[in-house]
Short mmCIF file of C-alpha atoms and ligand atoms in Angstrom, two decimals:
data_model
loop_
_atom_site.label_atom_id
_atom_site.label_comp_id
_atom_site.label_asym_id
_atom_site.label_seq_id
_atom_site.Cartn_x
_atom_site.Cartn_y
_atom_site.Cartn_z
CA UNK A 233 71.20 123.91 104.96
CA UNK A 234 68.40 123.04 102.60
CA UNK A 235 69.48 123.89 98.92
CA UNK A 236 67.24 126.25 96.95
CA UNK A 237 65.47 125.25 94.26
CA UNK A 238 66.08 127.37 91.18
CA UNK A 239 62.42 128.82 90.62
CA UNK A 240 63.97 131.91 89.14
CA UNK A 241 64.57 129.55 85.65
CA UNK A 242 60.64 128.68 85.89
CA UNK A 243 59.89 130.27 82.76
CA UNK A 244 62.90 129.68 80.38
CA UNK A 245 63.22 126.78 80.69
CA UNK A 246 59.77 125.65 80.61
CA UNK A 247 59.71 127.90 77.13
CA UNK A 248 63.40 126.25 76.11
CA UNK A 249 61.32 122.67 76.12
CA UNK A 250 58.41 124.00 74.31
CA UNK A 251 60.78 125.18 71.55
CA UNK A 252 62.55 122.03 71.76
CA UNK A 253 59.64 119.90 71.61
CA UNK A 254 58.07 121.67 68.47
CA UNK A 255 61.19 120.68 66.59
CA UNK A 256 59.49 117.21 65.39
CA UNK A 257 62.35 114.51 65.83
CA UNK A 258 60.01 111.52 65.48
CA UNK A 259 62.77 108.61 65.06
CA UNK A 260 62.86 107.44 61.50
CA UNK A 261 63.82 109.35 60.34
CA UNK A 262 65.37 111.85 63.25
CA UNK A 263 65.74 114.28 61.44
CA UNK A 264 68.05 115.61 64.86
CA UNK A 265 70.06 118.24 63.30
CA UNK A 266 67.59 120.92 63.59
CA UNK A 267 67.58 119.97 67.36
CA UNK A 268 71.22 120.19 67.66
CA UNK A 269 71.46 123.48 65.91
CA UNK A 270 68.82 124.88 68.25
CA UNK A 271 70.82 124.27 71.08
CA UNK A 272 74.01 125.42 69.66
CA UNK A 273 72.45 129.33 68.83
CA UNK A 274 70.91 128.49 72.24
CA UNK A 275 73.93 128.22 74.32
CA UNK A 276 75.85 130.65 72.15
CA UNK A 277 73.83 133.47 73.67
CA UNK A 278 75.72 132.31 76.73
CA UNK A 279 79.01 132.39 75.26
CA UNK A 280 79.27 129.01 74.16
CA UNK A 281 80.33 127.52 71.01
CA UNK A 282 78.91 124.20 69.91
CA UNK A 283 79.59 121.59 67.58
CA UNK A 284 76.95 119.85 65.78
CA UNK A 285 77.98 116.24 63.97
CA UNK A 286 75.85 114.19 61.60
CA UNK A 287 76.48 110.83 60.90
CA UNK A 288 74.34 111.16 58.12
CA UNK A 289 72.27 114.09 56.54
CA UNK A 290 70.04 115.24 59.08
CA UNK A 291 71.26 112.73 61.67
CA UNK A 292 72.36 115.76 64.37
CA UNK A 293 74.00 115.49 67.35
CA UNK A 294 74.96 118.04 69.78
CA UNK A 295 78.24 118.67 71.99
CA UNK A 296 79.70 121.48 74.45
CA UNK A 297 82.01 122.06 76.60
CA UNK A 298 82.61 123.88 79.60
CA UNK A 299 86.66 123.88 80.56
CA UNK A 300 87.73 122.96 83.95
CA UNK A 301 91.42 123.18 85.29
CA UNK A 302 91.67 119.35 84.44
CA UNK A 303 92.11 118.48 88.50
CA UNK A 304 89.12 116.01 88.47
CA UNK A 305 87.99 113.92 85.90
CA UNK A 306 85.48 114.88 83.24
CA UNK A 307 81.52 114.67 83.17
CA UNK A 308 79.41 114.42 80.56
CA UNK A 309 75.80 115.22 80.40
CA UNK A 310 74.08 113.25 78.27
CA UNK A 311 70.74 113.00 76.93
CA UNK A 312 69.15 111.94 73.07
CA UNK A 313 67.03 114.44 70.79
CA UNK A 314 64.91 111.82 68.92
CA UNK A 315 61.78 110.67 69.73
CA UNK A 316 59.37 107.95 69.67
CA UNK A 317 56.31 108.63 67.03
CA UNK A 318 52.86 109.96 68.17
CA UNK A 319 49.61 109.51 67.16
CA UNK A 320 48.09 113.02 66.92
CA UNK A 321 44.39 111.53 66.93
CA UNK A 322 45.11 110.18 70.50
CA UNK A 323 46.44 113.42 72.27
CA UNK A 324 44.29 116.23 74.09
CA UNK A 325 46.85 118.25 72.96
CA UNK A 326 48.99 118.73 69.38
CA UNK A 327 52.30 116.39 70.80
CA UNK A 328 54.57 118.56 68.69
CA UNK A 329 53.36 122.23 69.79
CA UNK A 330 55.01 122.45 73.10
CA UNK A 331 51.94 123.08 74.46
CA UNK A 332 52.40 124.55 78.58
CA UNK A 333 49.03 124.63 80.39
CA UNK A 334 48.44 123.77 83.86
CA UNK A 335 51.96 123.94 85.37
CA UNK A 336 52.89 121.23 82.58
CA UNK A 337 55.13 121.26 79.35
CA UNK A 338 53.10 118.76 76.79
CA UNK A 339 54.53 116.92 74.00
CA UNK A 340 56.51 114.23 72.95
CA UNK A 341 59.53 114.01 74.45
CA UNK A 342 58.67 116.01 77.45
CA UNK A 343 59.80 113.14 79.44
CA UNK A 344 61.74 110.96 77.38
CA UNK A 345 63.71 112.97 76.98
CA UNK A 346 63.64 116.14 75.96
CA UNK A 347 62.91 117.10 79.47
CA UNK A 348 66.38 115.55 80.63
CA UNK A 349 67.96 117.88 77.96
CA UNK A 350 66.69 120.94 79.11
CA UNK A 351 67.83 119.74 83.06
CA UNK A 352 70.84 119.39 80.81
CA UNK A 353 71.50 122.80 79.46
CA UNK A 354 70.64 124.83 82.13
CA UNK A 355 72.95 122.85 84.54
CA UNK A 356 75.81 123.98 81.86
CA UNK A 357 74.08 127.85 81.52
CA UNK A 358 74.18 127.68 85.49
CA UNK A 359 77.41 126.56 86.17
CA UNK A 360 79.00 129.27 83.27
CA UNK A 361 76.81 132.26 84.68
CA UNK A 362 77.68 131.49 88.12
CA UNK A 363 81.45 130.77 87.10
CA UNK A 364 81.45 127.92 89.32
CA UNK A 365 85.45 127.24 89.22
CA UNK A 366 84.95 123.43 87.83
CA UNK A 367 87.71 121.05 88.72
CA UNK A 368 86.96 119.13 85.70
CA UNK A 369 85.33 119.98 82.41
CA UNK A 370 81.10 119.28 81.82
CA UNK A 371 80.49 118.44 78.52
CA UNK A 372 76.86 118.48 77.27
CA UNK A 373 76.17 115.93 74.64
CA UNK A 374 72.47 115.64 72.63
CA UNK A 375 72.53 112.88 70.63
CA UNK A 376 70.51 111.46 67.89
CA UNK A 377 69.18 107.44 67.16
CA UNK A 378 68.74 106.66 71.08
CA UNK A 379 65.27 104.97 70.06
CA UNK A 380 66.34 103.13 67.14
CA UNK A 381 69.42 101.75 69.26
CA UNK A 382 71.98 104.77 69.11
CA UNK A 383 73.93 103.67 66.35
CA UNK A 384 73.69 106.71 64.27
CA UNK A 385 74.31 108.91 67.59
CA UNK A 386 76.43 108.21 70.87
CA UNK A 387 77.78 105.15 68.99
CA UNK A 388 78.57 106.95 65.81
CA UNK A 389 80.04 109.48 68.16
CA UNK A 390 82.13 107.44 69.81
CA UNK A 391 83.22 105.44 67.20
CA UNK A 392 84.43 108.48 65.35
CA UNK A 393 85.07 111.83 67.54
CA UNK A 394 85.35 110.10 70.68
CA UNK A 395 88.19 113.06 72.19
CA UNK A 396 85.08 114.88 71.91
CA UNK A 397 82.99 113.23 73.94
CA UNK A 398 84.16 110.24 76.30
CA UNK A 399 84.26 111.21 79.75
CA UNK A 400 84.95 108.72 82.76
CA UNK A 401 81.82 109.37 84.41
CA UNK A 402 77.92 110.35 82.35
CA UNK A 403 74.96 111.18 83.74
CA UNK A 404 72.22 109.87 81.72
CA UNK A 405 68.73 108.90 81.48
CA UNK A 406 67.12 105.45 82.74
CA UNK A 407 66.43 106.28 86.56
CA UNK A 408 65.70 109.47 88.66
CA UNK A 409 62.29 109.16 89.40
CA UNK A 410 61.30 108.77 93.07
CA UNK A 411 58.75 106.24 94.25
CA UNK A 412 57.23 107.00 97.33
CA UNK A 413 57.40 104.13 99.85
CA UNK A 414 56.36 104.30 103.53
CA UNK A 415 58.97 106.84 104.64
CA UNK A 416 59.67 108.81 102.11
CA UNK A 417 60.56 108.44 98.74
CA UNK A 418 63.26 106.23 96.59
CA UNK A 419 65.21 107.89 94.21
CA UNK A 420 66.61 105.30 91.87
CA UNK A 421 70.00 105.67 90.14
CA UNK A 422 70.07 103.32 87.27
CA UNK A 423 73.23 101.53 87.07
CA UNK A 424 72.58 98.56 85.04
CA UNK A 425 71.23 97.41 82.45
CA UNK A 426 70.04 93.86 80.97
CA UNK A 427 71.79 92.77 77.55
CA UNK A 428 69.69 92.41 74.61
CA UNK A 429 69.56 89.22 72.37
CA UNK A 430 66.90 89.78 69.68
CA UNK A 431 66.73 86.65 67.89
CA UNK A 432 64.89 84.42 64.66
CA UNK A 433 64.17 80.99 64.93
CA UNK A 434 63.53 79.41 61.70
CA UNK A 435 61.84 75.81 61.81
CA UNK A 436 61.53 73.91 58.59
CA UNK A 437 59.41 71.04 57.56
CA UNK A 438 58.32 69.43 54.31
CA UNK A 439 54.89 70.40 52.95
CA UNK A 440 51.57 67.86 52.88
CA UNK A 441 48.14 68.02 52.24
CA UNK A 442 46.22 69.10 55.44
CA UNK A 443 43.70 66.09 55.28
CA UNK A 444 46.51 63.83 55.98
CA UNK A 445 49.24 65.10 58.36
CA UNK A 446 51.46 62.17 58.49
CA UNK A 447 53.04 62.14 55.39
CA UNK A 448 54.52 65.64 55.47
CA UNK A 449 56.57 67.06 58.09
CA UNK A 450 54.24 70.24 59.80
CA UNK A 451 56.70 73.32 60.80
CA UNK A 452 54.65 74.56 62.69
CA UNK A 453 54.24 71.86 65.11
CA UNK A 454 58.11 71.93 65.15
CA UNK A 455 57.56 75.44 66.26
CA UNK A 456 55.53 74.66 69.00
CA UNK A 457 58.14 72.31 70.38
CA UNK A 458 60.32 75.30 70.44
CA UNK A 459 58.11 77.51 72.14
CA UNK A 460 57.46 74.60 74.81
CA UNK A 461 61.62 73.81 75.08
CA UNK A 462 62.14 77.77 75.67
CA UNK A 463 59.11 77.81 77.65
CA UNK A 464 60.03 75.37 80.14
CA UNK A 465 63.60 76.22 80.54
CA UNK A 466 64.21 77.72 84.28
CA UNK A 467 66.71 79.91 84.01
CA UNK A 468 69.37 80.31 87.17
CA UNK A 469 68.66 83.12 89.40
CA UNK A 470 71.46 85.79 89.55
CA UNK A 471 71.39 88.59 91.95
CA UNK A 472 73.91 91.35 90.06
CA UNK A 473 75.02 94.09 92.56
CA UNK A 474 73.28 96.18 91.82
CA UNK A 475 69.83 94.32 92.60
CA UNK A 476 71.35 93.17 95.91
CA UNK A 477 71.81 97.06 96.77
CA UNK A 478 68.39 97.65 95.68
CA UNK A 479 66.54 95.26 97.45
CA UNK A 480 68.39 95.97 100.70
CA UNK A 481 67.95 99.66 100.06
CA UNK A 482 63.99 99.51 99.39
CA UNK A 483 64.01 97.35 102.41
CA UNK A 484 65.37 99.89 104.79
CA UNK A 485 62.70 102.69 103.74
CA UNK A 486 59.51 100.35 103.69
CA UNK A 487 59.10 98.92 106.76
CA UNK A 488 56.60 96.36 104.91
CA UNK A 489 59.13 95.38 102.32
CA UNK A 490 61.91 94.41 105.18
CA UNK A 491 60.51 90.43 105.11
CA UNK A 492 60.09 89.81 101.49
CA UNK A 493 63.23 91.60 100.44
CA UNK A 494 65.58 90.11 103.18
CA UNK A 495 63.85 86.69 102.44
CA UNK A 496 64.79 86.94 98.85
CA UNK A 497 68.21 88.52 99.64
CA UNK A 498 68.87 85.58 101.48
CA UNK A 499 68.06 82.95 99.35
CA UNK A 500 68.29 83.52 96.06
CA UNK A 501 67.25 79.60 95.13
CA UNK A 502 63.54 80.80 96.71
CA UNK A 503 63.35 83.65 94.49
CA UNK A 504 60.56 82.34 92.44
CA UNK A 505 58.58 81.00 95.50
CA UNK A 506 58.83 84.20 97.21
CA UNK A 507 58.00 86.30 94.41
CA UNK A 508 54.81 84.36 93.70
CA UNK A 509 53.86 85.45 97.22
CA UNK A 510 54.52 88.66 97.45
CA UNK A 511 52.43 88.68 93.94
CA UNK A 512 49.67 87.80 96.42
CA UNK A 513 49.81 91.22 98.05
CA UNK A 514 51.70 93.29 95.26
CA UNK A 515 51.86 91.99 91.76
CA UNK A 516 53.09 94.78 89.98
CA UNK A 517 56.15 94.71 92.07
CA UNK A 518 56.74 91.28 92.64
CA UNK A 519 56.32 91.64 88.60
CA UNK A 520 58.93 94.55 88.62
CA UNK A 521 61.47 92.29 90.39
CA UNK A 522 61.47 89.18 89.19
CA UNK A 523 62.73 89.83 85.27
CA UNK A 524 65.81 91.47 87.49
CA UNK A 525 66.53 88.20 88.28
CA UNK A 526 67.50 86.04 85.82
CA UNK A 527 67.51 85.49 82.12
CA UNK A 528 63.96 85.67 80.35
CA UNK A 529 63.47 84.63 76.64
CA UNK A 530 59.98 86.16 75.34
CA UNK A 531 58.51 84.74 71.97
CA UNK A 532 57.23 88.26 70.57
CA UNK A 533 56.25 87.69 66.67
CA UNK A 534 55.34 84.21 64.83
CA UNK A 535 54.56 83.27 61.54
CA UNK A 536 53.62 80.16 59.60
CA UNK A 537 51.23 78.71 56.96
CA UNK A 538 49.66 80.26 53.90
CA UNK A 539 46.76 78.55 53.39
CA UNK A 540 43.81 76.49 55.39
CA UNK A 541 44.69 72.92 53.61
CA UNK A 542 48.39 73.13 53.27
CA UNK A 543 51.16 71.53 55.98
CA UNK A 544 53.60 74.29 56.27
CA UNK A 545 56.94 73.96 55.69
CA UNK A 546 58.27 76.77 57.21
CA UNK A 547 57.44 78.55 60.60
CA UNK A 548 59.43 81.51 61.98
CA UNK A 549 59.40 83.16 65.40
CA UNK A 550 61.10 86.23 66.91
CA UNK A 551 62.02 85.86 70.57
CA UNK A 552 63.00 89.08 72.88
CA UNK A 553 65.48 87.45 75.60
CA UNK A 554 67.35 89.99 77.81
CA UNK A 555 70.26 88.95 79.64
CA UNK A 556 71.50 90.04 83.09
CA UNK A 557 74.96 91.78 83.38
CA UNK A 558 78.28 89.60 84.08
CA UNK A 559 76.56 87.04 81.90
CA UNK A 560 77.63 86.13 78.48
CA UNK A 561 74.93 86.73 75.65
CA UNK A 562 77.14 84.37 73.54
CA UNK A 563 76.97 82.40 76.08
CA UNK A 564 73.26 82.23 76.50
CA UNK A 565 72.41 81.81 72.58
CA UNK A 566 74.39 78.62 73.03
CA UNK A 567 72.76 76.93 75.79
CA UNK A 568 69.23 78.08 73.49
CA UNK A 569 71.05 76.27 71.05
CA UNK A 570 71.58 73.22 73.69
CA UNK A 571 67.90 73.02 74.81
CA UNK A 572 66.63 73.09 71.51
CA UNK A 573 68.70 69.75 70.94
CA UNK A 574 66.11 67.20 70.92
CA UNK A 575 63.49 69.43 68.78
CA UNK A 576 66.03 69.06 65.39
CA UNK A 577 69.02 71.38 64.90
CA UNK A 578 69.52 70.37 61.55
CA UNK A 579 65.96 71.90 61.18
CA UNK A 580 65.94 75.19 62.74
CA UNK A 581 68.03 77.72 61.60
CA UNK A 582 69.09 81.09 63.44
CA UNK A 583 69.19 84.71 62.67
CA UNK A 584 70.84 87.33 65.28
CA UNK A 585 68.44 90.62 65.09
CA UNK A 586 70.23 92.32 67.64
CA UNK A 587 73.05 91.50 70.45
CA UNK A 588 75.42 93.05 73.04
CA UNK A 589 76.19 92.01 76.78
CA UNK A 590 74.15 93.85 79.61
CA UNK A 591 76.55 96.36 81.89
CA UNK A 592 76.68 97.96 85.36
CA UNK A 593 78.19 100.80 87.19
CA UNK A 594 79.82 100.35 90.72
CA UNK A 595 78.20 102.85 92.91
CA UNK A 596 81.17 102.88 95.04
CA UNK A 597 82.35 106.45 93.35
CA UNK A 598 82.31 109.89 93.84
CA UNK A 599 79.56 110.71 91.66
CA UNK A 600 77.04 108.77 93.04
CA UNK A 601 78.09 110.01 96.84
CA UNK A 602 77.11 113.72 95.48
CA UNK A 603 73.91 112.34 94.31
CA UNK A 604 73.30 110.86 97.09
CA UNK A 605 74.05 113.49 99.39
CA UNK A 606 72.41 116.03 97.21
CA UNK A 607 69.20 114.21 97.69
CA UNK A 608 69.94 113.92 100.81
CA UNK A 609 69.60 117.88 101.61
CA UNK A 610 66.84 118.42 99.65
CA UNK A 611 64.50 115.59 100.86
CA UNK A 612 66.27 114.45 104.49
CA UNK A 613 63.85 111.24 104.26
CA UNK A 614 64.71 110.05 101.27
CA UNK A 615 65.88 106.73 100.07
CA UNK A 616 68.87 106.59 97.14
CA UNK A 617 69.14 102.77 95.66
CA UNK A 618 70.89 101.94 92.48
CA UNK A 619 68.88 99.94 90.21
CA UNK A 620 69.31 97.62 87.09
CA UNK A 621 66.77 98.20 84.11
CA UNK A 622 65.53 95.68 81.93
CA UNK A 623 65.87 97.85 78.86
CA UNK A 624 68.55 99.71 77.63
CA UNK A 625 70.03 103.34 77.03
CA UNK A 626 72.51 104.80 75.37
CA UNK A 627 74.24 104.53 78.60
CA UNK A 628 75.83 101.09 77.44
CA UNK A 629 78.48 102.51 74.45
CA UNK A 630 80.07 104.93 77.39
CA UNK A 631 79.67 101.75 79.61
CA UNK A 632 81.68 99.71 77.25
CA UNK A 633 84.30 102.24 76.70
CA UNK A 634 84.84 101.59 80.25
CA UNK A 635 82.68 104.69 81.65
CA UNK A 636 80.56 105.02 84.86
CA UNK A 637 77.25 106.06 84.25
CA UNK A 638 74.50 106.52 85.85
CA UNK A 639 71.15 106.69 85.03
CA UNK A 640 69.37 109.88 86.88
CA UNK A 641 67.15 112.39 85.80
CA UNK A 642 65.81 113.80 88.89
CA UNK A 643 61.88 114.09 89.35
CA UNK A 644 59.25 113.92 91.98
CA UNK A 645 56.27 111.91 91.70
CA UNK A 646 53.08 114.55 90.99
CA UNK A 647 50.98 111.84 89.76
CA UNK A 648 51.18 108.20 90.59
CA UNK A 649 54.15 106.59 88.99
CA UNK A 650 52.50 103.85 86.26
CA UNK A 651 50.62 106.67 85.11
CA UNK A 652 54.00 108.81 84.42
CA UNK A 653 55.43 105.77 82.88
CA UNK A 654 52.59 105.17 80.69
CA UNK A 655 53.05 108.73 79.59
CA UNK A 656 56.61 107.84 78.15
CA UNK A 657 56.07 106.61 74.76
CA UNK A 658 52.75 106.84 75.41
CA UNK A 659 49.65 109.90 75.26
CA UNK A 660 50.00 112.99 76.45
CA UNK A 661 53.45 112.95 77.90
CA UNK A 662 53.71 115.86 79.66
CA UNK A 663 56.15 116.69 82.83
CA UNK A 664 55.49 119.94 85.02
CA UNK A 665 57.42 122.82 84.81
CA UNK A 666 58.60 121.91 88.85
CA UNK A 667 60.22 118.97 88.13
CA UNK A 668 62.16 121.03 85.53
CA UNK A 669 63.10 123.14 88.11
CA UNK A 670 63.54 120.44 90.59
CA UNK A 671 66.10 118.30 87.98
CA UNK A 672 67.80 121.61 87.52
CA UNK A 673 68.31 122.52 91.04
CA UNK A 674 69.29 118.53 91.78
CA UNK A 675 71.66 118.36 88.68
CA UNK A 676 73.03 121.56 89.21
CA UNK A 677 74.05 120.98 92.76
CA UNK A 678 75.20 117.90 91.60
CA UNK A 679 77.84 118.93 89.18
CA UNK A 680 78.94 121.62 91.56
CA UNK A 681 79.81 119.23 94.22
CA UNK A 682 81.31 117.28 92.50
CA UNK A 683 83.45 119.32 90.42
CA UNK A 684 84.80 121.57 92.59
ZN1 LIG B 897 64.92 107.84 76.14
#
């Protein structure tokens, strides 16, 4: 039987976002608390009670709780109340008023991830109205710092109230929107993601007069022999699980996709060979893939020199390099170390910006069976695949603590997908007030299953 979508909640919730949205929690400063309190005289109207925790003044986050008999394990639904900054000038629309025209909810945070929130808190309001008799208890968490690393919120959280919020399986952003392939579309549920390893390479030198470049020592030239060791460096291609699922997944629902992605299932020492041709026919894919596949290191920021006839002596770059899951980053920083051998060790120095290991989620679980048959109802065609992400949520601290999460906020392609993914950070984010209803009626079917 096809499961009804929730159209009755058009309005509230649509309105609930707006509110939400016009509380400005541009990330620095945050500034989450008034967020978190929102929700808490929110939900109270239902008979909740709330807690709201600051790590620091200002720095909300959110967290309720609806009891179960303690049968099944717990769930928590988790999303982050901060927001990336936006450029008012830019916008056809004020990206703090909430603005609902069209069938859409504008403003930042409407997708990322306010939105996710709202899917959030009327899957709790739902399940409490309807006194679904829950198995297990749902706990809603809203959480502050997600863009600035989540530090200050799910990892203060769980460094300090963690009976408050650790459950053995979150739901999360980082995945949920469908892409439409030949027969039908692909929801993904993200289940991994890369780990980060922000680093600084310093390179030193000895300074000279520019007219006469062998008798100093130039750092930035040094420099460039970094960029060309990193550069060069092949890294080994990995398939993780959860790309191996993927690929064979996408495979089964495009027709067209069957060669390319059984090719590179099967030999993963091709990879780069057949990546480069399926670039021929789709780049952006090919594009999409191939970072899933091994280790990249990205230069991102250099500096060197002060002035037009001075050898510098000093030359620093930033590199971005993102790690698959099951390897080391500690491991990884060495072997930089290793390659950059022959350019001088004694002469570079290193500074760790940021650094923790990627993670992954086995989809063999409960959980992701009542997403998957959920989805399964409401679209028969569909196509669920897990799938790794090469940037990161807040999804990792639970991941760490030795939670399975997954990565799902459920939402139907209305405009072609880059376009919605430019939209997150970007102008004019916006979602429409279906998918709201849609993610509702997904997560809220979701829970149930599950939980009872
Ligand atoms: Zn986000």
């Amino acid at each position: 039987m096809p499961i009804q979508m929730l159209t009755e909640i058009e309005k509230e919730i649509s309105h609930f976002l707006s509110q939400l949205i016009r509380i400005n929690t541009t990330n620095p400063p945050g500034n989450e608390t008034q967020a978190a309190n929102f929700i808490a005289q929110y939900l109270a109207k239902d008979g909740f009670t709330s807690e709201v925790i600051e790590s620091a003044p200002g720095r909300g986050s959110v967290i309720a709780r609806l009891k179960g008999t303690g049968e099944k394990p717990s769930l928590l639904l988790l999303s982050h109340l901060d927001v990336v900054a936006a450029n008012p000038t830019e916008w056809s629309v004020d990206p703090f008023a909430g603005t609902i025209k069209d069938g859409y909810v504008y403003g930042r945070g409407a997708y990322d991830m306010k939105g996710m929130t709202a899917v959030e808190v009327f899957t709790l309001k739902l399940l409490k109205k309807n006194k679904i008799p829950l198995k297990g208890d749902v706990v809603l968490a809203a959480t502050a710092d997600e863009e600035k690393g989540g530090e200050e919120g799910a990892g203060y959280l769980l460094r300090n109230h963690k009976q408050k919020v650790w459950c053995p399986y979150v739901l999360n952003e980082g995945g949920g929107l469908a892409v439409p392939q030949k027969k039908g579309n692909v929801y993904p549920v993200q289940t991994a993601e890369k780990g980060i390893l922000w680093f600084k390479i310093k390179a030193k030198g000895s300074p000279g007069h520019g007219s006469t470049p062998n008798t100093a020592d130039n750092a930035i030239v040094r420099m460039n022999n970094v960029l060309t060791k990193l550069g060069e460096y092949q890294p080994e291609t990995f398939y993780v699980s959860t790309l191996k699922q993927f690929l064979a997944g996408v495979a089964e629902i495009n027709p067209d996709l069957k060669v390319p992605f059984t090719n590179l299932l099967n030999n993963p020492g091709r990879s780069e060979q057949i990546l480069d041709e399926l670039a021929k026919t789709d780049r952006a894919l090919a594009e999409d893939i191939r970072p899933r596949t091994k280790t990249t290191i990205t230069p991102t920021i250099i500096h060197g020199g002060v002035k037009e006839n001075i050898i510098p002596s000093e030359c620093e770059a930033v590199f971005d390099c993102r790690v698959l899951p099951g390897q080391s980053v500690n491991a990884t920083l060495a072997l930089i170390k290793s390659l950059l051998k022959d350019v001088g060790l004694d002469k570079l120095s290193f500074e760790i910006i940021q650094i923790h290991d990627g993670n992954e989620s086995t989809t063999q679980t409960p959980l992701y069976n009542a997403v998957t048959d959920v989805l399964h109802e409401f679209e028969p065609d569909c196509g669920v695949t897990p799938t790794l992400t090469t940037g990161g949520t807040d999804s990792r601290f639970f991941r760490e603590t030795g939670s399975v999460c997954y990565g799902f906020h459920p939402m139907r392609p209305d405009e072609p997908n880059d376009e919605l993914e430019k939209r997150m950070h970007g102008i004019d984010e916006r979602i429409t007030v279906e998918n709201l209803v849609f993610g509702t009626s997904i997560f809220y079917e979701t829970v149930k299953r599950f939980m009872t």
